[in-house]
Short mmCIF file of C-alpha atoms and ligand atoms in Angstrom, two decimals:
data_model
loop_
_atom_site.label_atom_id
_atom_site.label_comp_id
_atom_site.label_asym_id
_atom_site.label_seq_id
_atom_site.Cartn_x
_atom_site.Cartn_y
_atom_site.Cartn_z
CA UNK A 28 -2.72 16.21 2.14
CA UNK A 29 -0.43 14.30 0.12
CA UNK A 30 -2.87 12.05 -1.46
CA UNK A 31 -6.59 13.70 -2.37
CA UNK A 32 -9.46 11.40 -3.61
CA UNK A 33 -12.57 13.79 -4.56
CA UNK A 34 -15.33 12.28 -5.94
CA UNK A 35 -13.54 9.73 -7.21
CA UNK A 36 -15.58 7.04 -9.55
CA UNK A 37 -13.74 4.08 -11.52
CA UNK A 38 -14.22 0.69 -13.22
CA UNK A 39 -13.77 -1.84 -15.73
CA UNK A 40 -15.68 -1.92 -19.18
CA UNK A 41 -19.37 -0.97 -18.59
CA UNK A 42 -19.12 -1.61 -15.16
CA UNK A 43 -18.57 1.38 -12.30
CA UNK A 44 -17.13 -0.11 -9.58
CA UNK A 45 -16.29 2.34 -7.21
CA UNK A 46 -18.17 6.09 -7.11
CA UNK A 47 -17.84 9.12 -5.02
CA UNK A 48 -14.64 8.34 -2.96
CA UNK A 49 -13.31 11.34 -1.38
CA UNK A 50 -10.98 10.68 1.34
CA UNK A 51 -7.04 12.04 1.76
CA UNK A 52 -3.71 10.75 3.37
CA UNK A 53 -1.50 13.18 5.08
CA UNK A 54 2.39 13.13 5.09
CA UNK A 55 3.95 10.57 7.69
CA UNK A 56 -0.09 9.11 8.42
CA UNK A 57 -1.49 5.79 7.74
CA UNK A 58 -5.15 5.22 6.32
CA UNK A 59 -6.81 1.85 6.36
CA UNK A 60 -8.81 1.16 3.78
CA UNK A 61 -11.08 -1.80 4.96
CA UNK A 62 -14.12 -3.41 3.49
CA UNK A 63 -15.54 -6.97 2.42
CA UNK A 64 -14.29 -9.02 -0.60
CA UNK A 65 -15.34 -6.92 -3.81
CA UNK A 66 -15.63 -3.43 -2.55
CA UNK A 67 -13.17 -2.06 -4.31
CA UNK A 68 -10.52 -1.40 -2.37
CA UNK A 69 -7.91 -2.67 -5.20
CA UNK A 70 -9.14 -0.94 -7.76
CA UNK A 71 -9.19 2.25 -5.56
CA UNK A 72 -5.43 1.74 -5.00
CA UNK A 73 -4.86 0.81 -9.01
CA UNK A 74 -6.85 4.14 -9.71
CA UNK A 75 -4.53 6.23 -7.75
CA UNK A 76 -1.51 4.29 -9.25
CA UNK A 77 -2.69 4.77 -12.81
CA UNK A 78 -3.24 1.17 -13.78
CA UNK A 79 -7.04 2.23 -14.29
CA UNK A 80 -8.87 5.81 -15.65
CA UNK A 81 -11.00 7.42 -13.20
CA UNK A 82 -14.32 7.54 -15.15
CA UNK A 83 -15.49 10.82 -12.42
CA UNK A 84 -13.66 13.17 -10.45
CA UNK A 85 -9.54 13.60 -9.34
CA UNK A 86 -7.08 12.12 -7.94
CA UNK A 87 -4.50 14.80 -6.23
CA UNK A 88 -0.94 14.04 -4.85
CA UNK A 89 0.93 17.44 -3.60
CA UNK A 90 -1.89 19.40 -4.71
CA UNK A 91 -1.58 18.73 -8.21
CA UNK A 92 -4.47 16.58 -10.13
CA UNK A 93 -3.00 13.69 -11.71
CA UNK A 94 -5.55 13.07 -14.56
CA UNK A 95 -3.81 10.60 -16.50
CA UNK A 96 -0.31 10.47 -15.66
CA UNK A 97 1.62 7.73 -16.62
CA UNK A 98 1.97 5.06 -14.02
CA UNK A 99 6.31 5.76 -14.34
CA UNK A 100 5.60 9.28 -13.79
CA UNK A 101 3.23 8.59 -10.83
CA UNK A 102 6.32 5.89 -9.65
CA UNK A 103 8.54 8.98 -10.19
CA UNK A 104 7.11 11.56 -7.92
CA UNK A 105 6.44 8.71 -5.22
CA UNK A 106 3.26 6.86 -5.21
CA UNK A 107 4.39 3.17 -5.06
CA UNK A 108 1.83 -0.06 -4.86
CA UNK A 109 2.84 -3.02 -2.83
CA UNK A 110 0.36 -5.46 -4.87
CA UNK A 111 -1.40 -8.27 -3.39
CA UNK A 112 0.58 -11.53 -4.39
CA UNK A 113 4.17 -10.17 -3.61
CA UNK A 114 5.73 -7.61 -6.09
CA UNK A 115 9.02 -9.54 -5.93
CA UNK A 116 10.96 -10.96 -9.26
CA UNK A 117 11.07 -15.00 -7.78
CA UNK A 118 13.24 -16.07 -10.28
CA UNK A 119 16.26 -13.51 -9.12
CA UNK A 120 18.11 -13.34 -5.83
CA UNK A 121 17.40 -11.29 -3.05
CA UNK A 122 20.44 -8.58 -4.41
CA UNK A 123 19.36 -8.80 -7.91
CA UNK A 124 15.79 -7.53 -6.82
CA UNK A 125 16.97 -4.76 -4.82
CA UNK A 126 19.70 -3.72 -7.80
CA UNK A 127 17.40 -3.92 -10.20
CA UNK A 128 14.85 -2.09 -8.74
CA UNK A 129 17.41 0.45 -6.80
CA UNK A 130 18.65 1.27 -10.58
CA UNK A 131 14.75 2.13 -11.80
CA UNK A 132 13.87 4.30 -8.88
CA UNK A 133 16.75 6.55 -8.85
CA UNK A 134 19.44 5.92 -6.67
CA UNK A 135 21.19 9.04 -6.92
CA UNK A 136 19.57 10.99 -3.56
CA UNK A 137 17.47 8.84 -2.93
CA UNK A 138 15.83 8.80 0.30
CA UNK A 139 15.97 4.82 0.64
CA UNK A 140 18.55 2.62 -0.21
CA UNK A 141 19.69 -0.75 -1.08
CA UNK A 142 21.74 -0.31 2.56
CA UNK A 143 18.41 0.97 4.35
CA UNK A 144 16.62 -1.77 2.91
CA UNK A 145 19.21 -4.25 4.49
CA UNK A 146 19.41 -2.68 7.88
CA UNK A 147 15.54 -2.37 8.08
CA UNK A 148 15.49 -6.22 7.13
CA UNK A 149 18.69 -8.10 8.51
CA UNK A 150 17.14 -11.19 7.43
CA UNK A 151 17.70 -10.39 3.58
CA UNK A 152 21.18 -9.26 4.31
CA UNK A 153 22.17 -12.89 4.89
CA UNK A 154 20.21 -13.91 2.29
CA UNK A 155 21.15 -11.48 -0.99
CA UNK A 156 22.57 -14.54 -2.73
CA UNK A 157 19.31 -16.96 -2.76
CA UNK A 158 16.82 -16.87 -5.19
CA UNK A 159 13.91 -14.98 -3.76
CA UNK A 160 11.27 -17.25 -4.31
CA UNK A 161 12.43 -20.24 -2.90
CA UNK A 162 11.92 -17.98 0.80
CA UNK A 163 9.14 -18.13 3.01
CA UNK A 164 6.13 -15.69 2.49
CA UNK A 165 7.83 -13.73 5.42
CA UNK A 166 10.84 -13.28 3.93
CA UNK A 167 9.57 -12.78 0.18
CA UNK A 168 7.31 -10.35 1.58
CA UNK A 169 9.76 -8.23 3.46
CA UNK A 170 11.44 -7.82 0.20
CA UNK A 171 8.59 -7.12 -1.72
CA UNK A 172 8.43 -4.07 1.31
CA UNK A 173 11.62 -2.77 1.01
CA UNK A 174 11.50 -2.75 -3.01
CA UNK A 175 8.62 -1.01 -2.40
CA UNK A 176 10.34 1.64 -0.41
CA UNK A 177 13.61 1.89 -2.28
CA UNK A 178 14.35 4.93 -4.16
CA UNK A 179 12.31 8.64 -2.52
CA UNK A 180 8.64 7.00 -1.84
CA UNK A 181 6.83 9.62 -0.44
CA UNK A 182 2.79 7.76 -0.80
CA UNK A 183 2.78 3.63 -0.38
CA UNK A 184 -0.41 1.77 -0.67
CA UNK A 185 0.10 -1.92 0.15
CA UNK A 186 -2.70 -4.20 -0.84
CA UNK A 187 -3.21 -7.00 2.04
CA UNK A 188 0.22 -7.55 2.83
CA UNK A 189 -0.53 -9.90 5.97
CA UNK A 190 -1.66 -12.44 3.49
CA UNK A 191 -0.15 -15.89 4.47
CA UNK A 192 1.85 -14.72 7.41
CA UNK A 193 1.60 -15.61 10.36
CA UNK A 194 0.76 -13.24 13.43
CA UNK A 195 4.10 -12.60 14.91
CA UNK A 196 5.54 -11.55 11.27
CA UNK A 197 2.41 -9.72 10.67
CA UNK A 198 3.25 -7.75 13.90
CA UNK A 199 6.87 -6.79 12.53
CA UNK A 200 6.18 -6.11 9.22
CA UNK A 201 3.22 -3.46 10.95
CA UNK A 202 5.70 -2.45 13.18
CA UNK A 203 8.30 -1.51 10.24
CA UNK A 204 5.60 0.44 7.92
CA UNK A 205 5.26 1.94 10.82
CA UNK A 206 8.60 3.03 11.68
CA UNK A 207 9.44 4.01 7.98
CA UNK A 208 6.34 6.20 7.55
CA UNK A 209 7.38 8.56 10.87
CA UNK A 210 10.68 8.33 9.99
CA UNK A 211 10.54 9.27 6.50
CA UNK A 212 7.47 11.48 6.25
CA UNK A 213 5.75 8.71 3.85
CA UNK A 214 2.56 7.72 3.71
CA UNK A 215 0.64 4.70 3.71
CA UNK A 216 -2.66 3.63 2.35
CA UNK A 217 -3.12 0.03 3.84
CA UNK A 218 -5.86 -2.54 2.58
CA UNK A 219 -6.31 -5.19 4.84
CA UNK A 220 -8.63 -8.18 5.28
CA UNK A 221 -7.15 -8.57 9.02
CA UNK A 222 -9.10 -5.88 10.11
CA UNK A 223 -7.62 -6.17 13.86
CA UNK A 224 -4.10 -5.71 13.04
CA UNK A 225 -4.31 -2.71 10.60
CA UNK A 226 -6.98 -1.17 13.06
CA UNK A 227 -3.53 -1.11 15.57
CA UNK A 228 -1.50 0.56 12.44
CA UNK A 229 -4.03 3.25 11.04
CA UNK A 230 -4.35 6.81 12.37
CA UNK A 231 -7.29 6.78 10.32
CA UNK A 232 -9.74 4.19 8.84
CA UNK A 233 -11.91 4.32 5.65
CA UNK A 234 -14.24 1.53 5.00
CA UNK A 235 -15.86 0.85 1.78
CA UNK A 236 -19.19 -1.26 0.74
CA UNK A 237 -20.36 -1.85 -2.27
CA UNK A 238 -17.85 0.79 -3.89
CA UNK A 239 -18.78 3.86 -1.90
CA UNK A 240 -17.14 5.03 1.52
CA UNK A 241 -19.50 3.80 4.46
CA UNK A 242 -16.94 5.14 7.09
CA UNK A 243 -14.06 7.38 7.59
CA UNK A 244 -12.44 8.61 10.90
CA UNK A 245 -10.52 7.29 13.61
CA UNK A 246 -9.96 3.88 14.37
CA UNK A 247 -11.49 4.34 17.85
CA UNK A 248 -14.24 6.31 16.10
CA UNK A 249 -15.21 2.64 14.00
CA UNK A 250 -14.60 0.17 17.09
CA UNK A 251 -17.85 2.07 18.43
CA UNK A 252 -19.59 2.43 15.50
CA UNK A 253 -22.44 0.17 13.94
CA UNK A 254 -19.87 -0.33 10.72
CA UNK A 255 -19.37 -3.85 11.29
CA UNK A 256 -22.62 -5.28 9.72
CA UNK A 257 -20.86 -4.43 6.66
CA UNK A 258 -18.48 -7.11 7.32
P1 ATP B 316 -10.80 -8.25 -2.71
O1 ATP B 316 -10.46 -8.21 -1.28
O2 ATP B 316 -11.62 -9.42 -3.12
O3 ATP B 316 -9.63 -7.97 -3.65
P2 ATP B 316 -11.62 -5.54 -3.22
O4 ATP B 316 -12.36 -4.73 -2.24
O5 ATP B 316 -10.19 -5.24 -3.43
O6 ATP B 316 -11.83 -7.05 -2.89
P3 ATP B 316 -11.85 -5.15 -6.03
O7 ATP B 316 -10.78 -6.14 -6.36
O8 ATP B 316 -11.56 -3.72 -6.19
O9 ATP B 316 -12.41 -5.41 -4.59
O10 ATP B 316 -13.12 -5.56 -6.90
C1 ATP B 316 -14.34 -4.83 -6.89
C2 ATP B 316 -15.25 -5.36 -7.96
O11 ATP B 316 -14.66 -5.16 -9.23
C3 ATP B 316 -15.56 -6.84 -7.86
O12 ATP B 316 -16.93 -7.00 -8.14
C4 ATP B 316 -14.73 -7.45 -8.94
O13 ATP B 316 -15.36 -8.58 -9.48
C5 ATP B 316 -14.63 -6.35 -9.98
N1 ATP B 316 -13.35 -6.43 -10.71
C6 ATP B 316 -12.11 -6.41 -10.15
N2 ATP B 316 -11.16 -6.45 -11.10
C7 ATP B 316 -11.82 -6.51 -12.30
C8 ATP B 316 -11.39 -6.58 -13.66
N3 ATP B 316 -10.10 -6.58 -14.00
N4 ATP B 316 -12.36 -6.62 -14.62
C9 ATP B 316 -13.67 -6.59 -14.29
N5 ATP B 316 -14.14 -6.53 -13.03
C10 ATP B 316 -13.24 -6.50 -12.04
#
């Protein structure tokens, strides 16, 4: 496993919001994590990033417990968070995203580069001299993709990255997280709302109510199971 979850309990203030997750993600596999609004499938993605404590159990990536490692650290070794809303910096080009970010996340061997980024998306190639948030959503959110990717990322969890596009781009963007993780080895933890379309992505599915794990196996495995009243 590259990413470990074991008994995994987290919140905010006085209030547990998500208890006894224990799930994994191997290398080059991708893990849906589905559920209805207010789960808590963000704050099970910001709990492996770092951005929240777990108040119970660990959180494991290469074997080692994470505790509480920075969230730099945790960027570091290759855990990366595609966050709902677009990670992208609107006010600076296309280039001046990917630079900037290239220059954080190491760009001395890294795995992913600037270049990979623009032959993955030819689209921002053409377009590294307009200010990224004047794009579409498409566009914006292939870049918030590849600076997701740039650098060695080696665990990705992308929080409901279909939001706002429409199905065809939803279908490409799939189809390139998919491509990346088997040809890179990476992982992906994907939450979705469109349930259909990261059912096709997944290898495996994991789906949460009320903060606990209600389900976790293949995505066959859930189409004929009696899961769905939970949605
Ligand atoms: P959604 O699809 O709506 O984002 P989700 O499954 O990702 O749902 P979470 O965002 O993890 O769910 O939220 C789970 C619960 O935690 C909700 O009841 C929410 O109100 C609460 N919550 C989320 N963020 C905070 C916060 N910063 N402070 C307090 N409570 C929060």
């Amino acid at each position: 496993m590259i990413l470990e979850l074991a008994g995994v309990a987290a919140g905010y203030g006085s209030k547990t919001v998500v208890s006894d997750l224990s799930f994994g993600v191997e290398p080059g596999q991708i893990v849906a994590l589905l559920g209805h609004n207010g789960a808590g499938k963000t704050t099970t993605l910001k709990t492996v990033m770092g951005l929240i404590a777990p108040r119970a159990g660990e959180v494991r990536f290469d074997g080692q417990a994470l505790g509480r490692m920075p969230v730099a650290e945790r960027v570091a070794r290759g855990i990366r968070l595609l966050p709902e809303g677009r990670g992208i910096f609107p006010d600076l080009t296309v280039a001046e995203n990917i630079d900037v970010v290239a220059a954080r996340t190491g760009a001395q061997g890294a795995m992913l580069k600037p270049a990979d980024v623009y032959a993955l998306f030819p689209v921002l190639d053409e377009r590294r001299a307009t200010r990224s948030g004047s794009m579409s959503g498409g566009q914006q959110q292939m870049l918030a993709f590849g600076l997701a990717i740039l650098g060695t990322p080696r665990c990705l969890m992308l929080d409901e990255p279909s939001i706002g596009l429409q199905p065809n781009l939803v279908e490409r963007l799939f189809g390139q997280v998919r491509d990346v993780c088997r040809a890179h080895g990476m992982a992906a933890l994907l939450v979705e709302q469109n349930v259909a379309a990261a059912m096709g992505l997944a290898d495996r599915v994991v789906i949460m109510n009320n903060g606990r794990i209600v389900f976790e196996g293949l995505p066959e495995e859930a189409r004929a199971s009696n899961v769905w009243h939970y949605f």
